[in-house]
Amino acid sequence: MEKFGEKFLSNGNALFIDTASDNISACLARNGKIICSMSKQGGALENMFGILNEIFAAASLNARDVSAFGFCRGVGSILGIRTASAALSTFRAANKNSLCFAWDLLKTYAQILKASRSEFAILCPSRKNFANLLAFENGKTIEKEIASSEIQGIKLPKYFVEQRKSADKNFENLERVFFNATEIAEFLLKNEDFAYVCEPSEILDAAVLAKREYVKWNSPAHS
């Protein structure tokens, strides 16, 4: 991680936005203190820029006044995360004195939960019939994709991040947990090492735990 001096989040204006689920949330911090926050149900393409307009208006700022643009890089909605990554990278390019940063959803949730829980498993939907898992047990962390049918066999206390509606019954009866952008910001402002600072020209893609597979399309030509 490239460092931009001490307290790069706590000095100036920092934007935090989470578009990894259908519950979009954002907040602005000024010199280490949250000054406004917004949230809305829906997709990032339809709602993200409206939220940003509202939050800038509420703070009497615009994108040129922001020194650090941050987003959740997942796991979660690939489209939502890519939308945020592209937008904030554009803002960074237009403001030469700014930077982009990102946080990992599962790792950040785990750090917050560790304050009150000794062992746990965090789960959220992945592709059909699969789940993303971070398990913390005996001081060790395991992060991987599992078949959702394996969820009930996990003996640790289980916490479910419901990023979207799912018909998969393996997610039923799990305790829900959700930290909005303000709660994430409050953690990162005190723990900046958990924020990944992007290189000046870097545009992050969405994080995934599933093994990426690329298949060559081989279809007979239509006559």
CSV table of N, CA and C in Angstrom, one decimal, residues 71-220:
chain,number,residue,atom,x,y,z
A,71,PHE,N,-14.1,3.8,-1.5
A,71,PHE,CA,-15.2,2.9,-1.8
A,71,PHE,C,-15.0,1.5,-1.4
A,72,CYS,N,-16.0,0.7,-1.2
A,72,CYS,CA,-15.9,-0.7,-0.8
A,72,CYS,C,-15.7,-1.4,-2.1
A,73,ARG,N,-14.6,-2.2,-2.2
A,73,ARG,CA,-14.3,-3.0,-3.4
A,73,ARG,C,-14.9,-4.4,-3.3
A,74,GLY,N,-15.7,-4.7,-2.4
A,74,GLY,CA,-16.3,-6.0,-2.3
A,74,GLY,C,-15.7,-6.9,-1.3
A,75,VAL,N,-16.3,-8.1,-1.2
A,75,VAL,CA,-17.1,-8.7,-2.2
A,75,VAL,C,-18.5,-8.2,-2.2
A,76,GLY,N,-19.2,-8.3,-3.4
A,76,GLY,CA,-20.5,-7.8,-3.5
A,76,GLY,C,-20.9,-7.6,-5.0
A,77,SER,N,-21.8,-6.7,-5.2
A,77,SER,CA,-22.3,-6.4,-6.6
A,77,SER,C,-21.1,-5.9,-7.5
A,78,ILE,N,-20.8,-6.7,-8.4
A,78,ILE,CA,-19.6,-6.3,-9.3
A,78,ILE,C,-20.0,-5.0,-10.1
A,79,LEU,N,-21.2,-4.9,-10.6
A,79,LEU,CA,-21.6,-3.7,-11.3
A,79,LEU,C,-21.6,-2.5,-10.4
A,80,GLY,N,-22.1,-2.7,-9.2
A,80,GLY,CA,-22.1,-1.5,-8.3
A,80,GLY,C,-20.7,-1.1,-7.9
A,81,ILE,N,-19.8,-2.0,-7.6
A,81,ILE,CA,-18.4,-1.7,-7.3
A,81,ILE,C,-17.7,-1.1,-8.4
A,82,ARG,N,-17.9,-1.6,-9.6
A,82,ARG,CA,-17.2,-1.0,-10.8
A,82,ARG,C,-17.7,0.4,-11.1
A,83,THR,N,-19.0,0.6,-10.8
A,83,THR,CA,-19.5,2.0,-11.0
A,83,THR,C,-18.9,3.0,-10.1
A,84,ALA,N,-18.7,2.6,-8.8
A,84,ALA,CA,-18.1,3.5,-7.9
A,84,ALA,C,-16.6,3.7,-8.2
A,85,SER,N,-15.9,2.6,-8.5
A,85,SER,CA,-14.5,2.7,-8.8
A,85,SER,C,-14.2,3.6,-10.0
A,86,ALA,N,-15.0,3.5,-11.1
A,86,ALA,CA,-14.8,4.3,-12.3
A,86,ALA,C,-15.1,5.8,-12.0
A,87,ALA,N,-16.2,6.0,-11.2
A,87,ALA,CA,-16.6,7.4,-10.9
A,87,ALA,C,-15.6,8.1,-10.0
A,88,LEU,N,-15.2,7.4,-9.0
A,88,LEU,CA,-14.2,8.0,-8.1
A,88,LEU,C,-12.8,8.2,-8.7
A,89,SER,N,-12.5,7.3,-9.6
A,89,SER,CA,-11.2,7.4,-10.3
A,89,SER,C,-11.3,8.7,-11.2
A,90,THR,N,-12.4,8.9,-11.8
A,90,THR,CA,-12.6,10.1,-12.6
A,90,THR,C,-12.5,11.4,-11.8
A,91,PHE,N,-13.1,11.4,-10.6
A,91,PHE,CA,-13.0,12.5,-9.7
A,91,PHE,C,-11.6,12.8,-9.3
A,92,ARG,N,-10.8,11.7,-9.0
A,92,ARG,CA,-9.4,11.8,-8.7
A,92,ARG,C,-8.6,12.4,-9.8
A,93,ALA,N,-8.9,12.0,-11.0
A,93,ALA,CA,-8.2,12.5,-12.2
A,93,ALA,C,-8.4,14.0,-12.4
A,94,ALA,N,-9.6,14.4,-12.0
A,94,ALA,CA,-10.0,15.8,-12.2
A,94,ALA,C,-9.4,16.7,-11.0
A,95,ASN,N,-9.0,16.1,-10.0
A,95,ASN,CA,-8.5,16.8,-8.8
A,95,ASN,C,-7.1,16.2,-8.5
A,96,LYS,N,-6.1,16.9,-9.0
A,96,LYS,CA,-4.7,16.4,-9.0
A,96,LYS,C,-4.2,16.3,-7.6
A,97,ASN,N,-4.8,16.9,-6.6
A,97,ASN,CA,-4.3,16.8,-5.2
A,97,ASN,C,-5.0,15.7,-4.4
A,98,SER,N,-5.8,14.9,-5.1
A,98,SER,CA,-6.6,13.9,-4.4
A,98,SER,C,-6.1,12.5,-4.6
A,99,LEU,N,-6.7,11.5,-3.9
A,99,LEU,CA,-6.3,10.1,-4.1
A,99,LEU,C,-7.6,9.3,-3.9
A,100,CYS,N,-7.5,8.0,-4.4
A,100,CYS,CA,-8.5,7.0,-4.2
A,100,CYS,C,-8.0,6.0,-3.2
A,101,PHE,N,-9.0,5.4,-2.5
A,101,PHE,CA,-8.7,4.3,-1.6
A,101,PHE,C,-9.9,3.4,-1.5
A,102,ALA,N,-9.7,2.2,-1.0
A,102,ALA,CA,-10.7,1.2,-1.0
A,102,ALA,C,-10.6,0.3,0.2
A,103,TRP,N,-11.7,-0.3,0.6
A,103,TRP,CA,-11.6,-1.2,1.7
A,103,TRP,C,-12.3,-2.5,1.3
A,104,ASP,N,-11.8,-3.6,1.9
A,104,ASP,CA,-12.3,-5.0,1.7
A,104,ASP,C,-13.5,-5.2,2.7
A,105,LEU,N,-14.6,-5.6,2.1
A,105,LEU,CA,-15.8,-5.7,2.9
A,105,LEU,C,-15.6,-6.8,4.1
A,106,LEU,N,-15.3,-8.0,3.7
A,106,LEU,CA,-15.2,-9.0,4.7
A,106,LEU,C,-14.1,-8.8,5.7
A,107,LYS,N,-13.0,-8.3,5.3
A,107,LYS,CA,-11.9,-8.0,6.3
A,107,LYS,C,-12.2,-6.9,7.2
A,108,THR,N,-12.9,-5.9,6.7
A,108,THR,CA,-13.3,-4.7,7.5
A,108,THR,C,-14.4,-5.1,8.5
A,109,TYR,N,-15.4,-5.9,8.0
A,109,TYR,CA,-16.4,-6.4,8.9
A,109,TYR,C,-15.8,-7.2,10.0
A,110,ALA,N,-14.8,-8.0,9.7
A,110,ALA,CA,-14.2,-8.9,10.7
A,110,ALA,C,-13.5,-8.1,11.7
A,111,GLN,N,-12.8,-7.1,11.4
A,111,GLN,CA,-12.1,-6.2,12.3
A,111,GLN,C,-13.1,-5.6,13.3
A,112,ILE,N,-14.2,-5.1,12.8
A,112,ILE,CA,-15.2,-4.5,13.7
A,112,ILE,C,-15.8,-5.5,14.6
A,113,LEU,N,-16.1,-6.7,14.1
A,113,LEU,CA,-16.7,-7.8,14.9
A,113,LEU,C,-15.7,-8.3,16.0
A,114,LYS,N,-14.4,-8.3,15.7
A,114,LYS,CA,-13.4,-8.7,16.7
A,114,LYS,C,-13.5,-8.0,18.0
A,115,ALA,N,-14.0,-6.7,17.9
A,115,ALA,CA,-14.0,-5.9,19.2
A,115,ALA,C,-15.0,-6.5,20.2
A,116,SER,N,-15.9,-7.4,19.8
A,116,SER,CA,-16.9,-7.9,20.7
A,116,SER,C,-17.1,-9.4,20.6
A,117,ARG,N,-16.4,-10.1,19.6
A,117,ARG,CA,-16.6,-11.5,19.4
A,117,ARG,C,-15.3,-12.2,19.2
A,118,SER,N,-15.1,-13.3,19.8
A,118,SER,CA,-13.8,-14.0,19.7
A,118,SER,C,-13.7,-14.9,18.5
A,119,GLU,N,-14.8,-15.5,18.0
A,119,GLU,CA,-14.8,-16.4,16.9
A,119,GLU,C,-16.1,-16.2,16.1
A,120,PHE,N,-16.1,-16.3,14.8
A,120,PHE,CA,-17.3,-16.0,14.0
A,120,PHE,C,-17.1,-16.4,12.6
A,121,ALA,N,-18.2,-16.5,11.8
A,121,ALA,CA,-18.1,-16.7,10.4
A,121,ALA,C,-19.0,-15.6,9.8
A,122,ILE,N,-18.5,-14.9,8.8
A,122,ILE,CA,-19.3,-13.9,8.0
A,122,ILE,C,-19.6,-14.5,6.7
A,123,LEU,N,-20.8,-14.4,6.3
A,123,LEU,CA,-21.3,-14.9,5.0
A,123,LEU,C,-22.1,-13.9,4.2
A,124,CYS,N,-21.9,-14.0,2.9
A,124,CYS,CA,-22.7,-13.2,2.0
A,124,CYS,C,-22.9,-13.9,0.7
A,125,PRO,N,-23.9,-13.6,-0.1
A,125,PRO,CA,-24.2,-14.3,-1.3
A,125,PRO,C,-23.0,-14.2,-2.4
A,126,SER,N,-22.8,-15.2,-3.1
A,126,SER,CA,-21.9,-15.2,-4.2
A,126,SER,C,-22.7,-15.6,-5.5
A,127,ARG,N,-22.1,-16.3,-6.4
A,127,ARG,CA,-22.9,-16.8,-7.5
A,127,ARG,C,-24.0,-17.8,-7.0
A,128,LYS,N,-24.8,-18.3,-7.9
A,128,LYS,CA,-25.9,-19.1,-7.5
A,128,LYS,C,-25.4,-20.4,-6.8
A,129,ASN,N,-26.0,-20.7,-5.7
A,129,ASN,CA,-25.7,-21.8,-4.9
A,129,ASN,C,-24.3,-21.8,-4.2
A,130,PHE,N,-23.8,-20.6,-4.1
A,130,PHE,CA,-22.5,-20.4,-3.5
A,130,PHE,C,-22.5,-19.2,-2.5
A,131,ALA,N,-21.6,-19.2,-1.6
A,131,ALA,CA,-21.5,-18.1,-0.6
A,131,ALA,C,-20.1,-17.7,-0.4
A,132,ASN,N,-19.8,-16.4,-0.2
A,132,ASN,CA,-18.5,-15.9,0.2
A,132,ASN,C,-18.4,-16.0,1.8
A,133,LEU,N,-17.3,-16.5,2.2
A,133,LEU,CA,-17.1,-16.8,3.6
A,133,LEU,C,-15.8,-16.2,4.1
A,134,LEU,N,-15.9,-15.5,5.3
A,134,LEU,CA,-14.7,-15.3,6.1
A,134,LEU,C,-14.9,-15.9,7.5
A,135,ALA,N,-14.1,-16.8,7.9
A,135,ALA,CA,-14.2,-17.5,9.1
A,135,ALA,C,-13.0,-17.1,10.0
A,136,PHE,N,-13.2,-16.7,11.3
A,136,PHE,CA,-12.2,-16.3,12.2
A,136,PHE,C,-12.3,-17.3,13.4
A,137,GLU,N,-11.3,-18.2,13.5
A,137,GLU,CA,-11.3,-19.2,14.6
A,137,GLU,C,-9.9,-19.5,15.0
A,138,ASN,N,-9.7,-19.6,16.4
A,138,ASN,CA,-8.4,-19.9,16.9
A,138,ASN,C,-7.4,-18.9,16.5
A,139,GLY,N,-7.8,-17.6,16.3
A,139,GLY,CA,-6.8,-16.6,15.9
A,139,GLY,C,-6.4,-16.6,14.5
A,140,LYS,N,-7.1,-17.5,13.7
A,140,LYS,CA,-6.7,-17.6,12.3
A,140,LYS,C,-7.9,-17.2,11.4
A,141,THR,N,-7.6,-16.6,10.2
A,141,THR,CA,-8.7,-16.2,9.3
A,141,THR,C,-8.6,-17.0,8.0
A,142,ILE,N,-9.8,-17.5,7.6
A,142,ILE,CA,-9.9,-18.2,6.3
A,142,ILE,C,-10.9,-17.4,5.5
A,143,GLU,N,-10.6,-17.2,4.3
A,143,GLU,CA,-11.5,-16.4,3.4
A,143,GLU,C,-11.6,-17.2,2.1
A,144,LYS,N,-12.8,-17.6,1.7
A,144,LYS,CA,-13.0,-18.4,0.5
A,144,LYS,C,-14.4,-18.5,0.1
A,145,GLU,N,-14.7,-19.0,-1.1
A,145,GLU,CA,-16.1,-19.2,-1.6
A,145,GLU,C,-16.4,-20.7,-1.3
A,146,ILE,N,-17.6,-20.9,-0.8
A,146,ILE,CA,-18.1,-22.3,-0.4
A,146,ILE,C,-19.4,-22.5,-1.1
A,147,ALA,N,-19.8,-23.7,-1.2
A,147,ALA,CA,-21.2,-24.1,-1.6
A,147,ALA,C,-22.1,-23.7,-0.5
A,148,SER,N,-23.2,-23.1,-0.8
A,148,SER,CA,-24.1,-22.6,0.2
A,148,SER,C,-24.7,-23.7,1.1
A,149,SER,N,-24.7,-24.9,0.5
A,149,SER,CA,-25.1,-26.1,1.3
A,149,SER,C,-24.2,-26.4,2.4
A,150,GLU,N,-23.0,-25.8,2.5
A,150,GLU,CA,-22.1,-26.1,3.6
A,150,GLU,C,-22.4,-25.1,4.8
A,151,ILE,N,-23.2,-24.1,4.6
A,151,ILE,CA,-23.4,-23.1,5.6
A,151,ILE,C,-23.9,-23.7,6.9
A,152,GLN,N,-24.9,-24.6,6.9
A,152,GLN,CA,-25.4,-25.1,8.1
A,152,GLN,C,-24.4,-26.0,8.9
A,153,GLY,N,-23.4,-26.5,8.2
A,153,GLY,CA,-22.4,-27.3,8.9
A,153,GLY,C,-21.3,-26.5,9.6
A,154,ILE,N,-21.3,-25.1,9.4
A,154,ILE,CA,-20.4,-24.3,10.1
A,154,ILE,C,-20.7,-24.2,11.6
A,155,LYS,N,-19.8,-24.5,12.5
A,155,LYS,CA,-20.1,-24.5,13.9
A,155,LYS,C,-19.9,-23.1,14.6
A,156,LEU,N,-19.3,-22.2,13.9
A,156,LEU,CA,-19.0,-20.9,14.5
A,156,LEU,C,-20.3,-20.1,14.5
A,157,PRO,N,-20.4,-19.0,15.4
A,157,PRO,CA,-21.5,-18.1,15.2
A,157,PRO,C,-21.5,-17.5,13.8
A,158,LYS,N,-22.6,-17.5,13.2
A,158,LYS,CA,-22.7,-17.1,11.8
A,158,LYS,C,-23.4,-15.7,11.6
A,159,TYR,N,-22.8,-14.8,10.8
A,159,TYR,CA,-23.4,-13.5,10.6
A,159,TYR,C,-23.6,-13.3,9.1
A,160,PHE,N,-24.7,-12.9,8.6
A,160,PHE,CA,-25.1,-12.9,7.2
A,160,PHE,C,-25.2,-11.4,6.8
A,161,VAL,N,-24.4,-11.1,5.8
A,161,VAL,CA,-24.5,-9.8,5.1
A,161,VAL,C,-25.4,-9.9,3.9
A,162,GLU,N,-26.6,-9.5,4.1
A,162,GLU,CA,-27.7,-9.7,3.0
A,162,GLU,C,-27.5,-8.6,2.0
A,163,GLN,N,-26.7,-8.8,1.0
A,163,GLN,CA,-26.4,-7.8,0.0
A,163,GLN,C,-27.5,-7.7,-1.0
A,164,ARG,N,-28.3,-8.7,-1.2
A,164,ARG,CA,-29.4,-8.7,-2.2
A,164,ARG,C,-30.4,-9.8,-1.7
A,165,LYS,N,-31.6,-9.8,-2.3
A,165,LYS,CA,-32.5,-10.8,-2.0
A,165,LYS,C,-32.1,-12.1,-2.6
A,166,SER,N,-32.3,-13.2,-1.9
A,166,SER,CA,-31.9,-14.5,-2.4
A,166,SER,C,-32.9,-15.5,-2.0
A,167,ALA,N,-33.2,-16.4,-3.0
A,167,ALA,CA,-34.1,-17.5,-2.8
A,167,ALA,C,-33.5,-18.7,-2.2
A,168,ASP,N,-32.2,-18.6,-1.9
A,168,ASP,CA,-31.4,-19.8,-1.4
A,168,ASP,C,-31.7,-20.0,0.1
A,169,LYS,N,-32.4,-21.1,0.4
A,169,LYS,CA,-32.8,-21.3,1.8
A,169,LYS,C,-31.7,-21.6,2.7
A,170,ASN,N,-30.5,-21.8,2.2
A,170,ASN,CA,-29.3,-22.0,3.1
A,170,ASN,C,-28.9,-20.7,3.9
A,171,PHE,N,-29.4,-19.6,3.4
A,171,PHE,CA,-29.2,-18.3,4.1
A,171,PHE,C,-30.2,-17.9,5.1
A,172,GLU,N,-31.3,-18.8,5.2
A,172,GLU,CA,-32.3,-18.4,6.1
A,172,GLU,C,-31.9,-18.7,7.6
A,173,ASN,N,-32.5,-17.9,8.5
A,173,ASN,CA,-32.3,-18.0,9.9
A,173,ASN,C,-30.9,-17.7,10.4
A,174,LEU,N,-30.2,-16.9,9.6
A,174,LEU,CA,-28.9,-16.5,10.0
A,174,LEU,C,-29.0,-15.1,10.6
A,175,GLU,N,-28.2,-14.7,11.6
A,175,GLU,CA,-28.2,-13.4,12.1
A,175,GLU,C,-27.6,-12.4,11.1
A,176,ARG,N,-28.4,-11.3,10.9
A,176,ARG,CA,-28.0,-10.3,9.9
A,176,ARG,C,-27.0,-9.3,10.6
A,177,VAL,N,-26.1,-8.9,9.8
A,177,VAL,CA,-25.2,-7.8,10.2
A,177,VAL,C,-24.9,-6.9,9.0
A,178,PHE,N,-24.9,-5.6,9.3
A,178,PHE,CA,-24.7,-4.6,8.2
A,178,PHE,C,-24.0,-3.4,8.9
A,179,PHE,N,-22.9,-3.0,8.3
A,179,PHE,CA,-22.3,-1.7,8.7
A,179,PHE,C,-22.3,-0.7,7.5
A,180,ASN,N,-23.0,0.4,7.7
A,180,ASN,CA,-23.1,1.3,6.6
A,180,ASN,C,-21.8,2.1,6.5
A,181,ALA,N,-21.8,3.0,5.5
A,181,ALA,CA,-20.6,3.7,5.2
A,181,ALA,C,-20.1,4.6,6.4
A,182,THR,N,-21.0,5.1,7.1
A,182,THR,CA,-20.6,5.9,8.3
A,182,THR,C,-19.9,5.0,9.3
A,183,GLU,N,-20.4,3.8,9.6
A,183,GLU,CA,-19.7,2.9,10.6
A,183,GLU,C,-18.4,2.5,10.0
A,184,ILE,N,-18.3,2.2,8.7
A,184,ILE,CA,-17.0,1.8,8.2
A,184,ILE,C,-16.0,3.0,8.3
A,185,ALA,N,-16.5,4.2,8.0
A,185,ALA,CA,-15.6,5.4,8.0
A,185,ALA,C,-15.1,5.6,9.4
A,186,GLU,N,-16.0,5.4,10.4
A,186,GLU,CA,-15.5,5.6,11.8
A,186,GLU,C,-14.4,4.6,12.2
A,187,PHE,N,-14.5,3.4,11.6
A,187,PHE,CA,-13.5,2.4,11.9
A,187,PHE,C,-12.2,2.8,11.1
A,188,LEU,N,-12.3,3.1,9.8
A,188,LEU,CA,-11.1,3.4,9.0
A,188,LEU,C,-10.4,4.7,9.5
A,189,LEU,N,-11.1,5.7,10.0
A,189,LEU,CA,-10.5,6.9,10.5
A,189,LEU,C,-9.6,6.6,11.6
A,190,LYS,N,-9.8,5.6,12.4
A,190,LYS,CA,-9.0,5.2,13.5
A,190,LYS,C,-8.0,4.1,13.1
A,191,ASN,N,-8.2,3.5,12.0
A,191,ASN,CA,-7.4,2.3,11.5
A,191,ASN,C,-7.1,2.4,10.1
A,192,GLU,N,-6.3,3.4,9.7
A,192,GLU,CA,-6.1,3.7,8.3
A,192,GLU,C,-5.3,2.6,7.6
A,193,ASP,N,-4.6,1.8,8.3
A,193,ASP,CA,-3.9,0.7,7.6
A,193,ASP,C,-4.8,-0.3,6.9
A,194,PHE,N,-6.1,-0.3,7.2
A,194,PHE,CA,-7.0,-1.2,6.6
A,194,PHE,C,-7.6,-0.6,5.3
A,195,ALA,N,-7.2,0.6,5.0
A,195,ALA,CA,-7.6,1.2,3.7
A,195,ALA,C,-6.5,1.0,2.7
A,196,TYR,N,-6.8,0.5,1.5
A,196,TYR,CA,-5.8,0.3,0.4
A,196,TYR,C,-5.8,1.6,-0.4
A,197,VAL,N,-4.6,2.2,-0.5
A,197,VAL,CA,-4.5,3.5,-1.3
A,197,VAL,C,-4.1,3.1,-2.7
A,198,CYS,N,-4.9,3.5,-3.7
A,198,CYS,CA,-4.6,3.2,-5.1
A,198,CYS,C,-3.4,4.0,-5.6
A,199,GLU,N,-2.7,3.4,-6.5
A,199,GLU,CA,-1.7,4.1,-7.2
A,199,GLU,C,-2.3,5.2,-8.0
A,200,PRO,N,-1.6,6.3,-8.4
A,200,PRO,CA,-2.2,7.4,-9.1
A,200,PRO,C,-3.0,7.1,-10.3
A,201,SER,N,-2.6,6.1,-11.1
A,201,SER,CA,-3.4,5.8,-12.3
A,201,SER,C,-4.2,4.4,-12.1
A,202,GLU,N,-4.2,3.9,-10.9
A,202,GLU,CA,-4.8,2.6,-10.7
A,202,GLU,C,-6.4,2.7,-10.6
A,203,ILE,N,-7.1,1.8,-11.3
A,203,ILE,CA,-8.5,1.7,-11.2
A,203,ILE,C,-8.8,0.3,-10.7
A,204,LEU,N,-9.3,0.1,-9.5
A,204,LEU,CA,-9.5,-1.2,-8.9
A,204,LEU,C,-10.7,-1.9,-9.5
A,205,ASP,N,-10.6,-3.2,-9.7
A,205,ASP,CA,-11.8,-3.9,-10.1
A,205,ASP,C,-12.5,-4.5,-8.8
A,206,ALA,N,-13.6,-5.0,-9.0
A,206,ALA,CA,-14.3,-5.6,-7.8
A,206,ALA,C,-13.6,-6.8,-7.3
A,207,ALA,N,-13.5,-7.0,-6.0
A,207,ALA,CA,-12.9,-8.2,-5.4
A,207,ALA,C,-13.9,-9.4,-5.5
A,208,VAL,N,-13.4,-10.5,-5.8
A,208,VAL,CA,-14.2,-11.8,-5.9
A,208,VAL,C,-13.4,-12.9,-5.2
A,209,LEU,N,-14.1,-13.8,-4.6
A,209,LEU,CA,-13.5,-15.0,-4.0
A,209,LEU,C,-13.6,-16.2,-4.9
A,210,ALA,N,-14.6,-16.2,-5.9
A,210,ALA,CA,-14.7,-17.2,-6.8
A,210,ALA,C,-13.5,-17.3,-7.7
A,211,LYS,N,-13.2,-18.5,-8.1
A,211,LYS,CA,-12.1,-18.7,-9.1
A,211,LYS,C,-12.6,-18.2,-10.4
A,212,ARG,N,-11.8,-17.3,-11.0
A,212,ARG,CA,-12.2,-16.8,-12.3
A,212,ARG,C,-11.9,-17.8,-13.4
A,213,GLU,N,-12.9,-18.1,-14.2
A,213,GLU,CA,-12.7,-19.0,-15.3
A,213,GLU,C,-13.1,-18.3,-16.7
A,214,TYR,N,-12.2,-18.4,-17.6
A,214,TYR,CA,-12.5,-17.8,-18.9
A,214,TYR,C,-12.6,-18.9,-19.9
A,215,VAL,N,-13.7,-18.9,-20.6
A,215,VAL,CA,-14.0,-20.0,-21.6
A,215,VAL,C,-14.1,-19.3,-23.0
A,216,LYS,N,-13.4,-19.9,-23.9
A,216,LYS,CA,-13.4,-19.4,-25.3
A,216,LYS,C,-14.8,-19.8,-25.9
A,217,TRP,N,-15.4,-18.8,-26.4
A,217,TRP,CA,-16.7,-19.0,-27.1
A,217,TRP,C,-16.5,-19.6,-28.4
A,218,ASN,N,-17.2,-20.7,-28.6
A,218,ASN,CA,-17.0,-21.5,-29.9
A,218,ASN,C,-18.4,-21.9,-30.4
A,219,SER,N,-19.0,-21.0,-31.1
A,219,SER,CA,-20.3,-21.2,-31.6
A,219,SER,C,-20.3,-21.3,-33.2
A,220,PRO,N,-21.0,-22.2,-33.7
A,220,PRO,CA,-21.0,-22.3,-35.2
A,220,PRO,C,-21.7,-21.0,-35.8
